[in-house]
């Protein structure tokens, strides 16, 4: 849905305007004091004078066209306002009124009625139960709460699924000197959704970065679409998504379910989409402010210039946390710095130019200029901040910051400025930044390094998006006829093998003699497992015997395993496989998330899955490159590299097999609930499934 007209009206009517309402007072004041030049019509059913101006008794009485109606009437009267407006050809509405879906069944009925009417008549509605919006770029502010002064205009678009937090976000953005292009308080999203607004901001020339506060992602497919658009367009999305404590969404049969929770899937989806997920409102604004100032960053190699040794150590620790590199300076850089830094200082990265900056006001700037010229540095972090209080004569201060600004502007690499701690930028500090061109300053080392790390990762995702096509959807061939319930190993493995996936050979045995015969054909040692429909975790019931080296061991194992299994499945038999040894055991599972669909988990497998919980998640579809990236995220990734003299895994072969498993899972269509291979044994370039389990979804009623 296009929201261009919603955010750019030429005339506005406030319906329900009254001197008794703080919402009404604030909305009119915001429009009159923040640049809206069009007419604002006040509508009150009693007419008379409202807020010192004549009021109309209805929309119909207004003699000139109205582009936007701001609705503040009681809940039961909202639909009547929409009906009157629709007859007059008014297409855009902001509904402040609450008491709809958030208030119970009757409110939900009223909201559904409003949404249906809007669809029928092509109306664009923001809300209900929302404060409105602030289009700072255009000076249009139909917003029901007081707007903190000054309203800073900039290039960060803010979309909030919380009206109560809007003022706090605005206040903090102002405190950090971060200007906004557009802020919307979404309300119940009965018509206009978060993704509609993000879609608009991707195309909005006034917006460079989108900051989201999300309570829920209502439509993951639409969210994915607009996020990909933003990533390719080079517009970062920074998101604070709350609700990380949600219950896991998985089937009880699959080990994979222990690794895949609602929030885990959202985390994986956001990483794949290039959405920067943050954990606080402070990081939301600080990170958005950084990317609005710098755009994409060229790499991870960071030089640091600071006047504090203690800060240097904090920065080194946090840089490692964020995956940022602090390479040694080039010899020529060291030589030049040795002539700049006092003799009691040490030339290294991070560079502490020492407290001598209080004596030599040019020291920090000259050191910065030298470090930015180092050929092995992608960006430079400068520890500095605007002054807080104005001296009697501000001219020397302005001259010093102007000189620093010139050096930063002339730098061949991006320079990001960070203050020691998170404090407000004062009025004098804002004046200095405005008059000298001193760049955006991130608040505090902790938040600053978080933002730099996030910006670097987003920049890498952006470059990948520009050079690689997204993985396409797999053609659905459907589940085999009669697929239902749980398919244990013998049926699941046969289905995988029929699809061309590498599966260890196996034979079922109905009695001891058949088990021994199968073992003789494979050659000892062998593995004997329980085989029965619906039998999931065989090891939990004593249904697995390893390393059987002769006929008698096979017979005894058969008796014990089948007896144990028949306590759970009366028709249980046995499955015989050749014993495999060595290598690294992985788990590869695909589980259907109720919101995002099929989700791949790859991690260390065997019996340690739920103990170690070392897994990386991806929402399907994926390609081999994405699978390689997932494998590299595992804490146990060194095992695949050949730790302690073991044979290194052929990661290309592993990624190929895992990708084929994912493609096969997608091909099964909506009938699949989960597919798990545990373990997938990797020995050099040999990749082989040793056990499998498939759970099918119940048929739709």
mmCIF file of C-alpha atoms in Angstrom, residues 30-273:
data_model
loop_
_atom_site.group_PDB
_atom_site.id
_atom_site.type_symbol
_atom_site.label_atom_id
_atom_site.label_comp_id
_atom_site.label_asym_id
_atom_site.label_seq_id
_atom_site.Cartn_x
_atom_site.Cartn_y
_atom_site.Cartn_z
ATOM 1 C CA UNK A 30 2.685 20.492 16.854
ATOM 2 C CA UNK A 31 1.220 21.389 13.469
ATOM 3 C CA UNK A 32 1.432 25.132 14.114
ATOM 4 C CA UNK A 33 4.982 25.178 15.497
ATOM 5 C CA UNK A 34 6.860 22.660 13.332
ATOM 6 C CA UNK A 35 6.428 23.982 9.833
ATOM 7 C CA UNK A 36 3.054 22.841 8.488
ATOM 8 C CA UNK A 37 1.915 25.639 6.181
ATOM 9 C CA UNK A 38 -1.441 24.268 5.026
ATOM 10 C CA UNK A 39 -4.852 24.868 6.606
ATOM 11 C CA UNK A 40 -5.772 22.968 9.780
ATOM 12 C CA UNK A 41 -9.555 22.641 10.202
ATOM 13 C CA UNK A 42 -11.020 21.952 13.646
ATOM 14 C CA UNK A 43 -14.146 19.783 13.811
ATOM 15 C CA UNK A 44 -16.356 19.501 16.898
ATOM 16 C CA UNK A 45 -20.016 18.406 16.753
ATOM 17 C CA UNK A 46 -20.992 21.437 18.869
ATOM 18 C CA UNK A 47 -19.163 23.908 16.634
ATOM 19 C CA UNK A 48 -18.241 27.075 18.486
ATOM 20 C CA UNK A 49 -14.673 28.078 19.273
ATOM 21 C CA UNK A 50 -12.005 25.443 19.943
ATOM 22 C CA UNK A 51 -8.364 26.266 20.730
ATOM 23 C CA UNK A 52 -9.180 29.902 20.022
ATOM 24 C CA UNK A 53 -10.452 29.247 16.468
ATOM 25 C CA UNK A 54 -13.917 28.630 14.937
ATOM 26 C CA UNK A 55 -14.762 24.924 14.670
ATOM 27 C CA UNK A 56 -16.866 23.150 12.048
ATOM 28 C CA UNK A 57 -19.551 20.729 13.212
ATOM 29 C CA UNK A 58 -18.653 18.100 10.598
ATOM 30 C CA UNK A 59 -16.286 17.361 7.755
ATOM 31 C CA UNK A 60 -19.077 18.196 5.332
ATOM 32 C CA UNK A 61 -19.136 21.839 6.540
ATOM 33 C CA UNK A 62 -15.476 22.405 5.595
ATOM 34 C CA UNK A 63 -15.586 24.488 2.393
ATOM 35 C CA UNK A 64 -12.186 23.430 0.999
ATOM 36 C CA UNK A 65 -10.610 20.048 0.202
ATOM 37 C CA UNK A 66 -9.165 17.971 3.065
ATOM 38 C CA UNK A 67 -6.242 15.591 2.454
ATOM 39 C CA UNK A 68 -5.883 14.039 5.924
ATOM 40 C CA UNK A 69 -8.321 13.495 8.792
ATOM 41 C CA UNK A 70 -6.898 13.135 12.315
ATOM 42 C CA UNK A 71 -9.575 11.253 14.272
ATOM 43 C CA UNK A 72 -9.990 11.787 18.045
ATOM 44 C CA UNK A 73 -13.676 10.888 18.523
ATOM 45 C CA UNK A 74 -14.994 8.138 20.850
ATOM 46 C CA UNK A 75 -14.494 4.551 19.675
ATOM 47 C CA UNK A 76 -18.084 3.977 18.557
ATOM 48 C CA UNK A 77 -18.046 7.170 16.450
ATOM 49 C CA UNK A 78 -14.910 6.408 14.409
ATOM 50 C CA UNK A 79 -16.657 4.468 11.647
ATOM 51 C CA UNK A 80 -19.120 7.333 11.146
ATOM 52 C CA UNK A 81 -16.228 9.744 10.570
ATOM 53 C CA UNK A 82 -14.750 7.380 7.979
ATOM 54 C CA UNK A 83 -18.078 7.048 6.200
ATOM 55 C CA UNK A 84 -18.532 10.813 6.046
ATOM 56 C CA UNK A 85 -14.966 11.317 4.836
ATOM 57 C CA UNK A 86 -15.240 8.611 2.194
ATOM 58 C CA UNK A 87 -18.337 10.318 0.741
ATOM 59 C CA UNK A 88 -16.309 13.520 0.466
ATOM 60 C CA UNK A 89 -13.448 11.718 -1.309
ATOM 61 C CA UNK A 90 -11.000 11.974 1.611
ATOM 62 C CA UNK A 91 -8.597 9.043 1.414
ATOM 63 C CA UNK A 92 -6.154 9.368 4.363
ATOM 64 C CA UNK A 93 -6.777 9.063 8.106
ATOM 65 C CA UNK A 94 -4.853 8.887 11.360
ATOM 66 C CA UNK A 95 -6.946 7.332 14.135
ATOM 67 C CA UNK A 96 -5.757 8.301 17.613
ATOM 68 C CA UNK A 97 -8.759 6.675 19.299
ATOM 69 C CA UNK A 98 -8.145 3.497 21.340
ATOM 70 C CA UNK A 99 -10.549 0.783 22.454
ATOM 71 C CA UNK A 100 -10.262 -1.495 19.430
ATOM 72 C CA UNK A 101 -8.425 -4.819 19.016
ATOM 73 C CA UNK A 102 -6.274 -4.139 22.088
ATOM 74 C CA UNK A 103 -9.406 -3.903 24.279
ATOM 75 C CA UNK A 104 -11.069 -7.278 23.758
ATOM 76 C CA UNK A 105 -13.600 -9.042 21.551
ATOM 77 C CA UNK A 106 -15.980 -6.122 20.991
ATOM 78 C CA UNK A 107 -13.077 -3.804 20.184
ATOM 79 C CA UNK A 108 -11.701 -6.370 17.760
ATOM 80 C CA UNK A 109 -15.091 -6.535 16.038
ATOM 81 C CA UNK A 110 -15.155 -2.754 15.634
ATOM 82 C CA UNK A 111 -11.602 -2.749 14.301
ATOM 83 C CA UNK A 112 -12.428 -5.458 11.770
ATOM 84 C CA UNK A 113 -15.407 -3.388 10.649
ATOM 85 C CA UNK A 114 -13.180 -0.340 10.148
ATOM 86 C CA UNK A 115 -10.568 -2.359 8.252
ATOM 87 C CA UNK A 116 -13.222 -3.876 6.012
ATOM 88 C CA UNK A 117 -14.690 -0.466 5.242
ATOM 89 C CA UNK A 118 -11.215 0.884 4.452
ATOM 90 C CA UNK A 119 -10.503 -1.959 2.032
ATOM 91 C CA UNK A 120 -13.863 -1.530 0.353
ATOM 92 C CA UNK A 121 -13.354 2.217 -0.184
ATOM 93 C CA UNK A 122 -9.593 2.332 -0.701
ATOM 94 C CA UNK A 123 -8.847 4.313 2.464
ATOM 95 C CA UNK A 124 -5.363 4.672 3.948
ATOM 96 C CA UNK A 125 -5.533 4.494 7.755
ATOM 97 C CA UNK A 126 -2.723 4.797 10.300
ATOM 98 C CA UNK A 127 -3.846 3.280 13.616
ATOM 99 C CA UNK A 128 -6.187 3.032 15.411
ATOM 100 C CA UNK A 129 -4.685 3.431 18.896
ATOM 101 C CA UNK A 130 -1.659 5.312 17.580
ATOM 102 C CA UNK A 131 -0.247 8.778 18.204
ATOM 103 C CA UNK A 132 0.170 9.673 14.529
ATOM 104 C CA UNK A 133 3.390 10.663 12.821
ATOM 105 C CA UNK A 134 6.090 13.311 12.551
ATOM 106 C CA UNK A 135 7.264 13.984 9.005
ATOM 107 C CA UNK A 136 10.172 16.174 10.054
ATOM 108 C CA UNK A 137 11.583 16.371 6.528
ATOM 109 C CA UNK A 138 8.388 17.932 5.191
ATOM 110 C CA UNK A 139 7.264 19.783 8.344
ATOM 111 C CA UNK A 140 4.051 17.767 8.738
ATOM 112 C CA UNK A 141 3.426 16.770 12.362
ATOM 113 C CA UNK A 142 -0.080 15.388 13.096
ATOM 114 C CA UNK A 143 1.138 13.825 16.330
ATOM 115 C CA UNK A 144 -0.785 13.632 19.594
ATOM 116 C CA UNK A 145 2.002 14.005 22.172
ATOM 117 C CA UNK A 146 4.276 16.983 22.851
ATOM 118 C CA UNK A 147 7.326 16.961 20.572
ATOM 119 C CA UNK A 148 10.572 17.641 22.484
ATOM 120 C CA UNK A 149 12.395 20.760 21.382
ATOM 121 C CA UNK A 150 14.237 21.173 19.171
ATOM 122 C CA UNK A 151 12.806 18.831 16.548
ATOM 123 C CA UNK A 152 15.998 17.764 14.782
ATOM 124 C CA UNK A 153 15.583 17.104 11.085
ATOM 125 C CA UNK A 154 17.845 14.399 9.687
ATOM 126 C CA UNK A 155 17.880 11.151 7.741
ATOM 127 C CA UNK A 156 16.758 8.457 10.219
ATOM 128 C CA UNK A 157 13.252 7.092 9.661
ATOM 129 C CA UNK A 158 11.734 5.664 12.861
ATOM 130 C CA UNK A 159 8.830 3.195 12.889
ATOM 131 C CA UNK A 160 7.423 2.213 16.289
ATOM 132 C CA UNK A 161 4.937 -0.435 17.359
ATOM 133 C CA UNK A 162 4.674 1.428 20.652
ATOM 134 C CA UNK A 163 3.124 4.824 21.130
ATOM 135 C CA UNK A 164 4.311 5.116 24.718
ATOM 136 C CA UNK A 165 7.991 4.866 23.744
ATOM 137 C CA UNK A 166 7.829 7.421 20.942
ATOM 138 C CA UNK A 167 8.559 10.404 23.190
ATOM 139 C CA UNK A 168 11.505 8.602 24.791
ATOM 140 C CA UNK A 169 12.948 7.728 21.394
ATOM 141 C CA UNK A 170 12.524 11.319 20.215
ATOM 142 C CA UNK A 171 14.112 12.657 23.374
ATOM 143 C CA UNK A 172 17.103 10.340 23.172
ATOM 144 C CA UNK A 173 17.630 11.078 19.475
ATOM 145 C CA UNK A 174 17.675 14.763 20.341
ATOM 146 C CA UNK A 175 20.090 14.145 23.225
ATOM 147 C CA UNK A 176 22.513 12.421 20.825
ATOM 148 C CA UNK A 177 21.979 15.023 18.071
ATOM 149 C CA UNK A 178 20.395 12.452 15.715
ATOM 150 C CA UNK A 179 17.887 13.982 13.318
ATOM 151 C CA UNK A 180 14.833 12.142 12.017
ATOM 152 C CA UNK A 181 13.170 12.230 8.624
ATOM 153 C CA UNK A 182 9.917 10.512 9.632
ATOM 154 C CA UNK A 183 8.606 8.968 12.846
ATOM 155 C CA UNK A 184 5.427 6.904 12.893
ATOM 156 C CA UNK A 185 3.515 5.448 15.815
ATOM 157 C CA UNK A 186 1.814 2.473 14.169
ATOM 158 C CA UNK A 187 -0.990 1.671 16.595
ATOM 159 C CA UNK A 188 -2.934 -1.504 15.772
ATOM 160 C CA UNK A 189 -1.944 -1.591 12.072
ATOM 161 C CA UNK A 190 -5.493 -2.363 10.962
ATOM 162 C CA UNK A 191 -4.708 -1.019 7.470
ATOM 163 C CA UNK A 192 -1.245 0.565 7.179
ATOM 164 C CA UNK A 193 1.457 -1.798 8.431
ATOM 165 C CA UNK A 194 5.099 -1.498 9.420
ATOM 166 C CA UNK A 195 6.138 -2.963 6.084
ATOM 167 C CA UNK A 196 4.072 -0.362 4.209
ATOM 168 C CA UNK A 197 5.992 2.393 5.986
ATOM 169 C CA UNK A 198 9.380 0.714 5.500
ATOM 170 C CA UNK A 199 8.589 0.287 1.808
ATOM 171 C CA UNK A 200 7.949 4.043 1.669
ATOM 172 C CA UNK A 201 11.173 4.864 3.516
ATOM 173 C CA UNK A 202 13.263 2.722 1.155
ATOM 174 C CA UNK A 203 12.150 5.041 -1.658
ATOM 175 C CA UNK A 204 12.224 8.233 0.431
ATOM 176 C CA UNK A 205 15.185 10.441 -0.584
ATOM 177 C CA UNK A 206 15.146 12.129 2.839
ATOM 178 C CA UNK A 207 15.800 8.820 4.641
ATOM 179 C CA UNK A 208 19.150 7.011 4.795
ATOM 180 C CA UNK A 209 18.483 4.561 7.659
ATOM 181 C CA UNK A 210 15.342 2.905 9.053
ATOM 182 C CA UNK A 211 15.029 2.287 12.813
ATOM 183 C CA UNK A 212 12.310 -0.138 13.933
ATOM 184 C CA UNK A 213 10.832 -0.944 17.340
ATOM 185 C CA UNK A 214 8.918 -4.189 16.848
ATOM 186 C CA UNK A 215 6.653 -6.062 19.203
ATOM 187 C CA UNK A 216 5.699 -8.523 16.475
ATOM 188 C CA UNK A 217 6.382 -9.220 12.809
ATOM 189 C CA UNK A 218 2.869 -9.642 11.478
ATOM 190 C CA UNK A 219 3.737 -10.819 7.985
ATOM 191 C CA UNK A 220 7.198 -12.414 7.691
ATOM 192 C CA UNK A 221 6.963 -12.753 3.902
ATOM 193 C CA UNK A 222 6.277 -9.020 3.465
ATOM 194 C CA UNK A 223 8.928 -8.128 6.029
ATOM 195 C CA UNK A 224 11.452 -10.239 4.110
ATOM 196 C CA UNK A 225 10.538 -8.556 0.842
ATOM 197 C CA UNK A 226 10.995 -5.001 2.098
ATOM 198 C CA UNK A 227 14.135 -5.909 4.047
ATOM 199 C CA UNK A 228 15.747 -7.300 0.884
ATOM 200 C CA UNK A 229 14.751 -4.138 -0.995
ATOM 201 C CA UNK A 230 16.366 -2.013 1.686
ATOM 202 C CA UNK A 231 19.552 -4.093 1.732
ATOM 203 C CA UNK A 232 20.053 -3.870 -2.018
ATOM 204 C CA UNK A 233 19.193 -0.157 -1.991
ATOM 205 C CA UNK A 234 21.873 0.449 0.639
ATOM 206 C CA UNK A 235 19.412 1.603 3.323
ATOM 207 C CA UNK A 236 20.218 -0.132 6.617
ATOM 208 C CA UNK A 237 17.378 -1.356 8.799
ATOM 209 C CA UNK A 238 18.170 -1.334 12.532
ATOM 210 C CA UNK A 239 15.594 -3.214 14.602
ATOM 211 C CA UNK A 240 14.828 -3.634 18.288
ATOM 212 C CA UNK A 241 12.574 -6.699 18.336
ATOM 213 C CA UNK A 242 11.240 -7.493 21.794
ATOM 214 C CA UNK A 243 9.730 -10.763 23.001
ATOM 215 C CA UNK A 244 12.892 -12.887 23.051
ATOM 216 C CA UNK A 245 11.433 -15.124 25.751
ATOM 217 C CA UNK A 246 8.869 -16.751 23.438
ATOM 218 C CA UNK A 247 8.249 -20.494 23.645
ATOM 219 C CA UNK A 248 10.036 -22.796 21.246
ATOM 220 C CA UNK A 249 8.197 -23.735 18.072
ATOM 221 C CA UNK A 250 9.058 -27.317 17.240
ATOM 222 C CA UNK A 251 7.897 -30.901 17.262
ATOM 223 C CA UNK A 252 8.790 -33.025 20.255
ATOM 224 C CA UNK A 253 10.194 -35.807 18.039
ATOM 225 C CA UNK A 254 13.118 -33.877 16.563
ATOM 226 C CA UNK A 255 16.357 -32.997 18.379
ATOM 227 C CA UNK A 256 16.322 -29.924 16.147
ATOM 228 C CA UNK A 257 13.345 -28.603 18.070
ATOM 229 C CA UNK A 258 15.518 -28.088 21.134
ATOM 230 C CA UNK A 259 17.647 -25.709 19.076
ATOM 231 C CA UNK A 260 14.942 -23.744 17.262
ATOM 232 C CA UNK A 261 12.828 -21.283 19.247
ATOM 233 C CA UNK A 262 10.680 -18.429 17.987
ATOM 234 C CA UNK A 263 13.314 -15.812 18.728
ATOM 235 C CA UNK A 264 16.124 -17.972 17.324
ATOM 236 C CA UNK A 265 14.328 -18.050 13.989
ATOM 237 C CA UNK A 266 13.740 -14.287 14.011
ATOM 238 C CA UNK A 267 17.435 -13.779 14.776
ATOM 239 C CA UNK A 268 18.434 -16.023 11.864
ATOM 240 C CA UNK A 269 15.988 -14.368 9.479
ATOM 241 C CA UNK A 270 17.214 -10.893 10.351
ATOM 242 C CA UNK A 271 20.848 -11.868 9.833
ATOM 243 C CA UNK A 272 20.021 -13.334 6.420
ATOM 244 C CA UNK A 273 18.045 -10.238 5.464
#
